[in-house]
PDB file of C-alpha atoms in Angstrom:
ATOM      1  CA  UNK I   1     113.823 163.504 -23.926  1.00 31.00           C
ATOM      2  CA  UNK I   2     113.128 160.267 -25.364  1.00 27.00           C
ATOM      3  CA  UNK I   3     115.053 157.293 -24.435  1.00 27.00           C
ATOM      4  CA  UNK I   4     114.079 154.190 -26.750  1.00 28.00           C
ATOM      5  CA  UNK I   5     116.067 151.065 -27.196  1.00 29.00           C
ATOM      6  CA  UNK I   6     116.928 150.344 -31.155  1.00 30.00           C
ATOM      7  CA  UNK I   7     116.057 146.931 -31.854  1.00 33.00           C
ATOM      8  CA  UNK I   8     117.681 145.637 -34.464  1.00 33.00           C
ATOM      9  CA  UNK I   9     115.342 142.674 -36.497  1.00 40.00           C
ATOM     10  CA  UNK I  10     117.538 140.517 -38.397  1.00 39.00           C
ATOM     11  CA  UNK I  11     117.091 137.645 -40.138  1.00 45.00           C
ATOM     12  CA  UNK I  12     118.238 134.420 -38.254  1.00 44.00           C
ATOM     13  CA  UNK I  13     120.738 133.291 -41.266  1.00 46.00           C
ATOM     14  CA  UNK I  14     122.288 136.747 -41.837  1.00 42.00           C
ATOM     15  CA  UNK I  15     123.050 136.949 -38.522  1.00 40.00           C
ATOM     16  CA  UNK I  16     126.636 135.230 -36.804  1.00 42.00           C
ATOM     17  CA  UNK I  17     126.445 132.199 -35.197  1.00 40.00           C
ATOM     18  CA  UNK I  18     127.969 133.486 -31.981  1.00 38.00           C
ATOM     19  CA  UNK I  19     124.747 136.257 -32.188  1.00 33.00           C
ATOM     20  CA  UNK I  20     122.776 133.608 -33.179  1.00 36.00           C
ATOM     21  CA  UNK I  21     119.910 132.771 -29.918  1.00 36.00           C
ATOM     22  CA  UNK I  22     120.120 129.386 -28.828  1.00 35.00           C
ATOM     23  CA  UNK I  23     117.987 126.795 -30.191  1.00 35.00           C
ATOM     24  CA  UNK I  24     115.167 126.740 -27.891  1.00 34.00           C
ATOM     25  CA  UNK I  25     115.698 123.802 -25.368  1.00 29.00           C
ATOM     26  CA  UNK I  26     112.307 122.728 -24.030  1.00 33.00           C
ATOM     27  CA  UNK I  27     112.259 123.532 -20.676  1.00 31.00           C
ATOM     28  CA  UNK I  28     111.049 121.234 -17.523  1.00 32.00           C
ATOM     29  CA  UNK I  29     109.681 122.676 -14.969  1.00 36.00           C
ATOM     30  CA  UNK I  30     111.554 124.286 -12.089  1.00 37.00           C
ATOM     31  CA  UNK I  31     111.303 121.575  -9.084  1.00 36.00           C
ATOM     32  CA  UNK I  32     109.478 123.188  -6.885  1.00 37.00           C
ATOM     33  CA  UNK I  33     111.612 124.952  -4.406  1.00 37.00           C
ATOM     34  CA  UNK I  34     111.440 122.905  -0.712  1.00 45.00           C
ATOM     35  CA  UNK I  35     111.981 124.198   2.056  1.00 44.00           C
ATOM     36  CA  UNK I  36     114.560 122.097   4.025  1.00 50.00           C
ATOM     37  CA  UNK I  37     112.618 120.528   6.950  1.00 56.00           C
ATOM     38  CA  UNK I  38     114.387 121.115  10.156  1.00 52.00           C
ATOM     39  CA  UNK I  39     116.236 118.712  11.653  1.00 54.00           C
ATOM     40  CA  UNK I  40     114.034 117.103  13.726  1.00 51.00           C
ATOM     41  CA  UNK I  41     115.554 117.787  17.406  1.00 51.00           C
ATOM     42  CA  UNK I  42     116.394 114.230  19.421  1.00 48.00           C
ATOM     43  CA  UNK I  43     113.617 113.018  21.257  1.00 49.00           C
ATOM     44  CA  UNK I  44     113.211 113.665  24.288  1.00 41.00           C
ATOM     45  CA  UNK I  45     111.496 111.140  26.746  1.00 38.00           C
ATOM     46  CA  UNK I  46     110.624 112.351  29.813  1.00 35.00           C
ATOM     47  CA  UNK I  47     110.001 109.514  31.848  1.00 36.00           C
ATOM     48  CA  UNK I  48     106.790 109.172  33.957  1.00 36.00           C
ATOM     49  CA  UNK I  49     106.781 109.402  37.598  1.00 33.00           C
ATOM     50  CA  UNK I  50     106.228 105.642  39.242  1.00 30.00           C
ATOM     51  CA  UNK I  51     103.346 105.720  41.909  1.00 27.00           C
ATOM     52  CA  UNK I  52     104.587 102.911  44.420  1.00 30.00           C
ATOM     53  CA  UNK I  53     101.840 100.733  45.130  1.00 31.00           C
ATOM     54  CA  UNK I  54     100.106 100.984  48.261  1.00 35.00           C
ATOM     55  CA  UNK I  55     101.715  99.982  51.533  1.00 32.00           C
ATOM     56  CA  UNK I  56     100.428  96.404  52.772  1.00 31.00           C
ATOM     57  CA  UNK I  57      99.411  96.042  56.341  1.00 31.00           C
ATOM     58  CA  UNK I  58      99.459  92.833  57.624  1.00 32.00           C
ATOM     59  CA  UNK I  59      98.073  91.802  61.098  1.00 36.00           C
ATOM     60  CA  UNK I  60      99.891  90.004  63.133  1.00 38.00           C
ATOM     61  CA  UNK I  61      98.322  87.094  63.863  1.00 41.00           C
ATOM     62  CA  UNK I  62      96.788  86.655  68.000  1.00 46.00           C
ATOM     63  CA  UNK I  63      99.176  85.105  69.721  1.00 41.00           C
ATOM     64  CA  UNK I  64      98.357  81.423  70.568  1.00 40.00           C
ATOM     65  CA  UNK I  65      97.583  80.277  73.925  1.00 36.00           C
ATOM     66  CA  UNK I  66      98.751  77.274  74.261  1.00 34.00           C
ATOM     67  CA  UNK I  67      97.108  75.698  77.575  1.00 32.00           C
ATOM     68  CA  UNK I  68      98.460  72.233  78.676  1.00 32.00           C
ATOM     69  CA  UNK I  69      95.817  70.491  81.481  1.00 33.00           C
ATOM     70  CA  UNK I  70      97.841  68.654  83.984  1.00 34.00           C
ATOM     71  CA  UNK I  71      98.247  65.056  83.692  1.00 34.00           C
ATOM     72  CA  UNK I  72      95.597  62.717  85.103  1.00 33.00           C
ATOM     73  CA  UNK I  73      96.800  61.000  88.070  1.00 31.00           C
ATOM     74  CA  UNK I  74      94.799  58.354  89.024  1.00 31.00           C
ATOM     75  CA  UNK I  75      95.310  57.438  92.662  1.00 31.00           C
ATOM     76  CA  UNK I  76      94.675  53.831  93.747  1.00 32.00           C
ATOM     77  CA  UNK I  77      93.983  55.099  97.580  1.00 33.00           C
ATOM     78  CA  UNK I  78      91.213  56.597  99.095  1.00 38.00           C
ATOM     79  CA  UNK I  79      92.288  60.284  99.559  1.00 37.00           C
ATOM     80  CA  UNK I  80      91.981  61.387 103.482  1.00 41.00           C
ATOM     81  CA  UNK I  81      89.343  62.373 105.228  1.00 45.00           C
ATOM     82  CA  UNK I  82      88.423  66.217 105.076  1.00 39.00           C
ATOM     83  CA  UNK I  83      89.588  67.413 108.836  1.00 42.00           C
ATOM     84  CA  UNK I  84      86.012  69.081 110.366  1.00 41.00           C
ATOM     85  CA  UNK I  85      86.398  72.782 111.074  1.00 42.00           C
ATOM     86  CA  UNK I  86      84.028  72.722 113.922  1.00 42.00           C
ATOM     87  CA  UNK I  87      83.509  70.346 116.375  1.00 40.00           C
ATOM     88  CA  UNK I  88      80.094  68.948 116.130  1.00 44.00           C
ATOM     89  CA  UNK I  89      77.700  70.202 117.637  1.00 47.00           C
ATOM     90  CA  UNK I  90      76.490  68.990 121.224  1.00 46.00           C
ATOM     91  CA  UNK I  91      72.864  68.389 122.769  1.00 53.00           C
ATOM     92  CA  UNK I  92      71.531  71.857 124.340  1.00 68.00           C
ATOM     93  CA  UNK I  93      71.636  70.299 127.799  1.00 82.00           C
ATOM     94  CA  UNK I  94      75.094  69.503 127.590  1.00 91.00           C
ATOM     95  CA  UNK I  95      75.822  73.382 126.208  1.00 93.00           C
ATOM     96  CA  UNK I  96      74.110  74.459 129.123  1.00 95.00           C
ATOM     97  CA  UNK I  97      76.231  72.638 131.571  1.00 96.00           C
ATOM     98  CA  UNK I  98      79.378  74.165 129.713  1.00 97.00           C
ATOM     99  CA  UNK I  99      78.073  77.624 129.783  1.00 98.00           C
ATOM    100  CA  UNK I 100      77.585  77.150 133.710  1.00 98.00           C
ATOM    101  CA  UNK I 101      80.807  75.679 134.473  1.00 98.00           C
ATOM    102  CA  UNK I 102      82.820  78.474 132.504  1.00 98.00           C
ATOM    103  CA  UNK I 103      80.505  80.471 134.673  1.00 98.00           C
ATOM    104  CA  UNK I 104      81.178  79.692 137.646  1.00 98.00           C
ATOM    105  CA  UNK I 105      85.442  79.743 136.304  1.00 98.00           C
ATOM    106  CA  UNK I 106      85.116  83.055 136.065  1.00 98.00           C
ATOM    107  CA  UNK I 107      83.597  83.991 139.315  1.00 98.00           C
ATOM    108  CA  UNK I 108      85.937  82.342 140.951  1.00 98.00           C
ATOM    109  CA  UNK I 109      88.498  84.300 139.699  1.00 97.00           C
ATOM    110  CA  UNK I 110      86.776  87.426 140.714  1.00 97.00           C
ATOM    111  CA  UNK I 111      86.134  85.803 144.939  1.00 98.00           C
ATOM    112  CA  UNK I 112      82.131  84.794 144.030  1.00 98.00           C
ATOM    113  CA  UNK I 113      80.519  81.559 144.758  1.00 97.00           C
ATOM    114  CA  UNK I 114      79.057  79.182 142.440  1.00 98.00           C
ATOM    115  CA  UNK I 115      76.034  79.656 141.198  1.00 98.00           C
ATOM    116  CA  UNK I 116      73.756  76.458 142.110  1.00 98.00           C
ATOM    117  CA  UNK I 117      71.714  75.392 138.784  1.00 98.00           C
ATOM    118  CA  UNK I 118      68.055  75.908 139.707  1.00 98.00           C
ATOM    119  CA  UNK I 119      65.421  73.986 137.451  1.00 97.00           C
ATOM    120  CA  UNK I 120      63.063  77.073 137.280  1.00 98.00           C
ATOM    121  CA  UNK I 121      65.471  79.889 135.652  1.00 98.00           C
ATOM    122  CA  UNK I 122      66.399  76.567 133.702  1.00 98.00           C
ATOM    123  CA  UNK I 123      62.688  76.652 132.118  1.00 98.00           C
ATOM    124  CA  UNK I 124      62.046  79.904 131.989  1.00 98.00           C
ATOM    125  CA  UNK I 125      65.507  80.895 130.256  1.00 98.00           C
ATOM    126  CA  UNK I 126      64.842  77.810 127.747  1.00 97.00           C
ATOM    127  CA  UNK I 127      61.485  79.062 126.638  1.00 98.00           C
ATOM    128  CA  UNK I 128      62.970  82.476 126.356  1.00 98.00           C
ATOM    129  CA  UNK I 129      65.845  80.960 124.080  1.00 98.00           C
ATOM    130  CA  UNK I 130      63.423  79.004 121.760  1.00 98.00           C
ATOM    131  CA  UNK I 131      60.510  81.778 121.663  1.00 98.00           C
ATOM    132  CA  UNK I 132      63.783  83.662 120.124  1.00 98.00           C
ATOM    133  CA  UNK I 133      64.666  81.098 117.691  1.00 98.00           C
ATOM    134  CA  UNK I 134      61.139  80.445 116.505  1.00 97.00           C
ATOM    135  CA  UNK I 135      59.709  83.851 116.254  1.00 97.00           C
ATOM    136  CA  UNK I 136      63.029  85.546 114.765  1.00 97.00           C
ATOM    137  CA  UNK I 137      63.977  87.887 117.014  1.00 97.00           C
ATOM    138  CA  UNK I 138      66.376  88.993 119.781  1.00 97.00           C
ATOM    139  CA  UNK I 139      64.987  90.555 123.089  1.00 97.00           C
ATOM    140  CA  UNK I 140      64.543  90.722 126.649  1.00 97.00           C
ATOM    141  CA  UNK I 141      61.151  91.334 125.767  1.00 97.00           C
ATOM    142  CA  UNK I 142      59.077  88.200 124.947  1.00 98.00           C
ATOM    143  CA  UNK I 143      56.416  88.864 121.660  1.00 96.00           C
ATOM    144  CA  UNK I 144      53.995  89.150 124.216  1.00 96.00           C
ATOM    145  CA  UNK I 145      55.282  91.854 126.245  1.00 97.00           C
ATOM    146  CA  UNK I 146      56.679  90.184 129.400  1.00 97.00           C
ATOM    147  CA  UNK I 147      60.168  90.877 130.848  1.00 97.00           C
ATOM    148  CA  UNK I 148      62.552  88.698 132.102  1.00 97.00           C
ATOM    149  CA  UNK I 149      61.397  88.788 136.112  1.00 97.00           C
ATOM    150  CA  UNK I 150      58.168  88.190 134.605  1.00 98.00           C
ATOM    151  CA  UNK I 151      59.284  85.032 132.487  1.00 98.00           C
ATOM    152  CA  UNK I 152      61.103  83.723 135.642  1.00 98.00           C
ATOM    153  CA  UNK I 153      58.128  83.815 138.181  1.00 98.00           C
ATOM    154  CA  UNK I 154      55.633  82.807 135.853  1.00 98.00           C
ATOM    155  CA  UNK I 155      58.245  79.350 136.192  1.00 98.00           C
ATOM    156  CA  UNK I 156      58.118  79.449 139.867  1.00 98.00           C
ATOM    157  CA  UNK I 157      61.319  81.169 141.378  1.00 98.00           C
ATOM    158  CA  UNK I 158      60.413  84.107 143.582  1.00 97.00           C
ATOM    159  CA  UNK I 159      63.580  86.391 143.206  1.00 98.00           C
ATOM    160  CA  UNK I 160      64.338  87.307 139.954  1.00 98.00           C
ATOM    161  CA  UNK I 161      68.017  88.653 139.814  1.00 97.00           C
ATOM    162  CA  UNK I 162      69.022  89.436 136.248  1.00 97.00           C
ATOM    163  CA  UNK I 163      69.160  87.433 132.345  1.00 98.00           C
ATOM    164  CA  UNK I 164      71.796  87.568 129.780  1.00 98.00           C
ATOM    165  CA  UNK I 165      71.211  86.911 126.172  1.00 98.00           C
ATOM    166  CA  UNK I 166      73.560  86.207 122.848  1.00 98.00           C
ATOM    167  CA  UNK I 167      72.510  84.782 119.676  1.00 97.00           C
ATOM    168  CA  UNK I 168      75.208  83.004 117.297  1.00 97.00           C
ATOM    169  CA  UNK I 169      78.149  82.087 119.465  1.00 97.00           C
ATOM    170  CA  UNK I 170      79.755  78.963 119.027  1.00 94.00           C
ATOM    171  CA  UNK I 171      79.566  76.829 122.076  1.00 96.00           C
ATOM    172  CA  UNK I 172      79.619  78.108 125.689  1.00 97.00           C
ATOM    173  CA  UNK I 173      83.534  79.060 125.676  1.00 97.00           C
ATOM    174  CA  UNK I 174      82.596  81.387 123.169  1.00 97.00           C
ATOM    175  CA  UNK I 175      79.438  82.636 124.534  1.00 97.00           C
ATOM    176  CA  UNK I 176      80.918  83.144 127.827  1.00 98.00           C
ATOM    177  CA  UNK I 177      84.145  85.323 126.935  1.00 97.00           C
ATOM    178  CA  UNK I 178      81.415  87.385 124.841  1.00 97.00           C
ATOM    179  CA  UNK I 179      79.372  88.010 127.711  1.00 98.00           C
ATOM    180  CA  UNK I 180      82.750  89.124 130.023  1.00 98.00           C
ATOM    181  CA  UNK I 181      83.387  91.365 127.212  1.00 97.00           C
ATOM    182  CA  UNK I 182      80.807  93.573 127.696  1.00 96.00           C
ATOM    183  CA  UNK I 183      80.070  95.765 131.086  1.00 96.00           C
ATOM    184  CA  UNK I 184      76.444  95.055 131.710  1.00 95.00           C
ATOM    185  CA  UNK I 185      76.739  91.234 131.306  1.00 97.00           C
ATOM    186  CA  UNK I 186      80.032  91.097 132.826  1.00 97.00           C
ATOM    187  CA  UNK I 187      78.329  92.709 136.104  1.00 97.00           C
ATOM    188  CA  UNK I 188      75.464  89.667 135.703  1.00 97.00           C
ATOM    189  CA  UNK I 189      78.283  87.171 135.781  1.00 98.00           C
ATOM    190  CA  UNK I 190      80.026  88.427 138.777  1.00 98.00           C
ATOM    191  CA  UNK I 191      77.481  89.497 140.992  1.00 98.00           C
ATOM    192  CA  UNK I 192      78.556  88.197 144.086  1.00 98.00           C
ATOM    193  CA  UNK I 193      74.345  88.465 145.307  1.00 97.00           C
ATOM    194  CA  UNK I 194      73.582  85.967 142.749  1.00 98.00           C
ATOM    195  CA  UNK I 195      73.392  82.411 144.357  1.00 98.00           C
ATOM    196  CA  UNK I 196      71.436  80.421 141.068  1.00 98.00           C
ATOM    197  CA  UNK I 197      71.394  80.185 137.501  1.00 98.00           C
ATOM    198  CA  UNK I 198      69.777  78.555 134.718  1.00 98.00           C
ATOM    199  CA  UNK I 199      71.046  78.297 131.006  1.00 98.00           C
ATOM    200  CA  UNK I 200      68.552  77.734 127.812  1.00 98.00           C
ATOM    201  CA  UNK I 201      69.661  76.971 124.106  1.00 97.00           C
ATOM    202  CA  UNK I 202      68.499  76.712 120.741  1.00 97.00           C
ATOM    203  CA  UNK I 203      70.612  75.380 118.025  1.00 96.00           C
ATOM    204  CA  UNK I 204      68.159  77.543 115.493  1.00 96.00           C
ATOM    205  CA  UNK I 205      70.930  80.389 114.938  1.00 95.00           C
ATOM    206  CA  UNK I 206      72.499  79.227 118.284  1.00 97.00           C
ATOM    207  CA  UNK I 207      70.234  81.262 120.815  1.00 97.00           C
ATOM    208  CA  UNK I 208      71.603  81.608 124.276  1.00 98.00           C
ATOM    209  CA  UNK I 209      69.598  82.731 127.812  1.00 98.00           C
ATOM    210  CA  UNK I 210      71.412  83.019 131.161  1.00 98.00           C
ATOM    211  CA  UNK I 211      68.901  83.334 133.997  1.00 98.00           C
ATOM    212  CA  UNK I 212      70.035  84.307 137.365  1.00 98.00           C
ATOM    213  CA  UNK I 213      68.386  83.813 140.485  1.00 98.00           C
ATOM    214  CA  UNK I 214      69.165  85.486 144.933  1.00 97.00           C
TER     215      UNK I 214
END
């Protein structure tokens, strides 16, 4: 079955004005269609993280030592004499005496005679002291070998009865209460036999002999 659509051609003029077409209106272009931009959203700012600076160190400063010197006194007098803190020192025949006298003190305490001073133990316990001092050493024995009986003969006195020897003591107090401090010396000192003595020094490191003589 055919379907067709009758088309009717008709002159423009024969044809009603309310059929007629429309004058053809020149046409413009269709604006192109836009598509509406969105509305841009409202910004947005994100602020930025803030990095503190670094911390600043600051030293203390040193402290300050402040040092004041004492004032500056001048004195119109003569300041005093320094005191001495030793006596000074005697001759060696005079420390000899001494050291016989405290001797003697002490055997009287203990019911012995005096010892007489006898010139002989005198020299030999002198040599003995400055042998000591000059040769640097501290002995019975002499640098050449001899003992003290030896030393006191070769001087003359015939009975030898004992020697006592110290080295550094201050003065014959001093030298004496060592000796009575120890046994051996102590026994010298006191022997009751003894009847002479003779005492040598040397101020060179203060070398002292005690010769005894029956």
């Amino acid at each position: 079955m055919l379907v067709g659509t009758l088309v009717l051609v008709t002159p423009a003029g024969t044809l009603p004005a309310e059929l007629r077409p429309a004058a053809a209106t020149p046409l413009a272009d269709p604006a192109p269609t836009r598509t509406p931009r969105p509305t841009p959203s409202p910004r947005v700012t994100v602020p930025r993280p803030v990095i503190a600076p670094p911390p600043k160190t600051t030293t203390p400063p040193a402290p300050t030592t402040t040092t004041t010197s004492p004032p500056t006194t001048t004195s119109t007098t003569a300041p005093p004499e320094p005191s001495p803190t030793r006596p000074a020192p005697i001759s060696g025949d005079d420390e000899a005496a001494a050291v016989v006298a405290a001797t003697n003190a002490e055997r009287a305490d203990a019911g012995c005679g005096p010892l007489q001073t006898d010139s002989r133990l005198t020299a030999a316990a002198q040599g003995h002291a400055e042998d000591m001092a000059t040769g640097g050493f501290f002995s019975h024995t002499s640098e050449d070998g001899r003992e003290f009986d030896d030393r006191i003969r070769a001087a003359g006195h015939p009975a030898p009865g004992g020697e006592n020897i110290a080295a550094g003591q201050d003065g014959a107090a001093e030298v004496v209460d060592a000796w009575m401090n120890s046994p051996g010396h102590r026994r010298n000192i006191l022997d009751c036999d003894f009847v002479s003595i003779g005492v040598g020094f040397d101020a060179r490191g203060n070398q002292w002999v005690q010769n005894f003589g029956r």
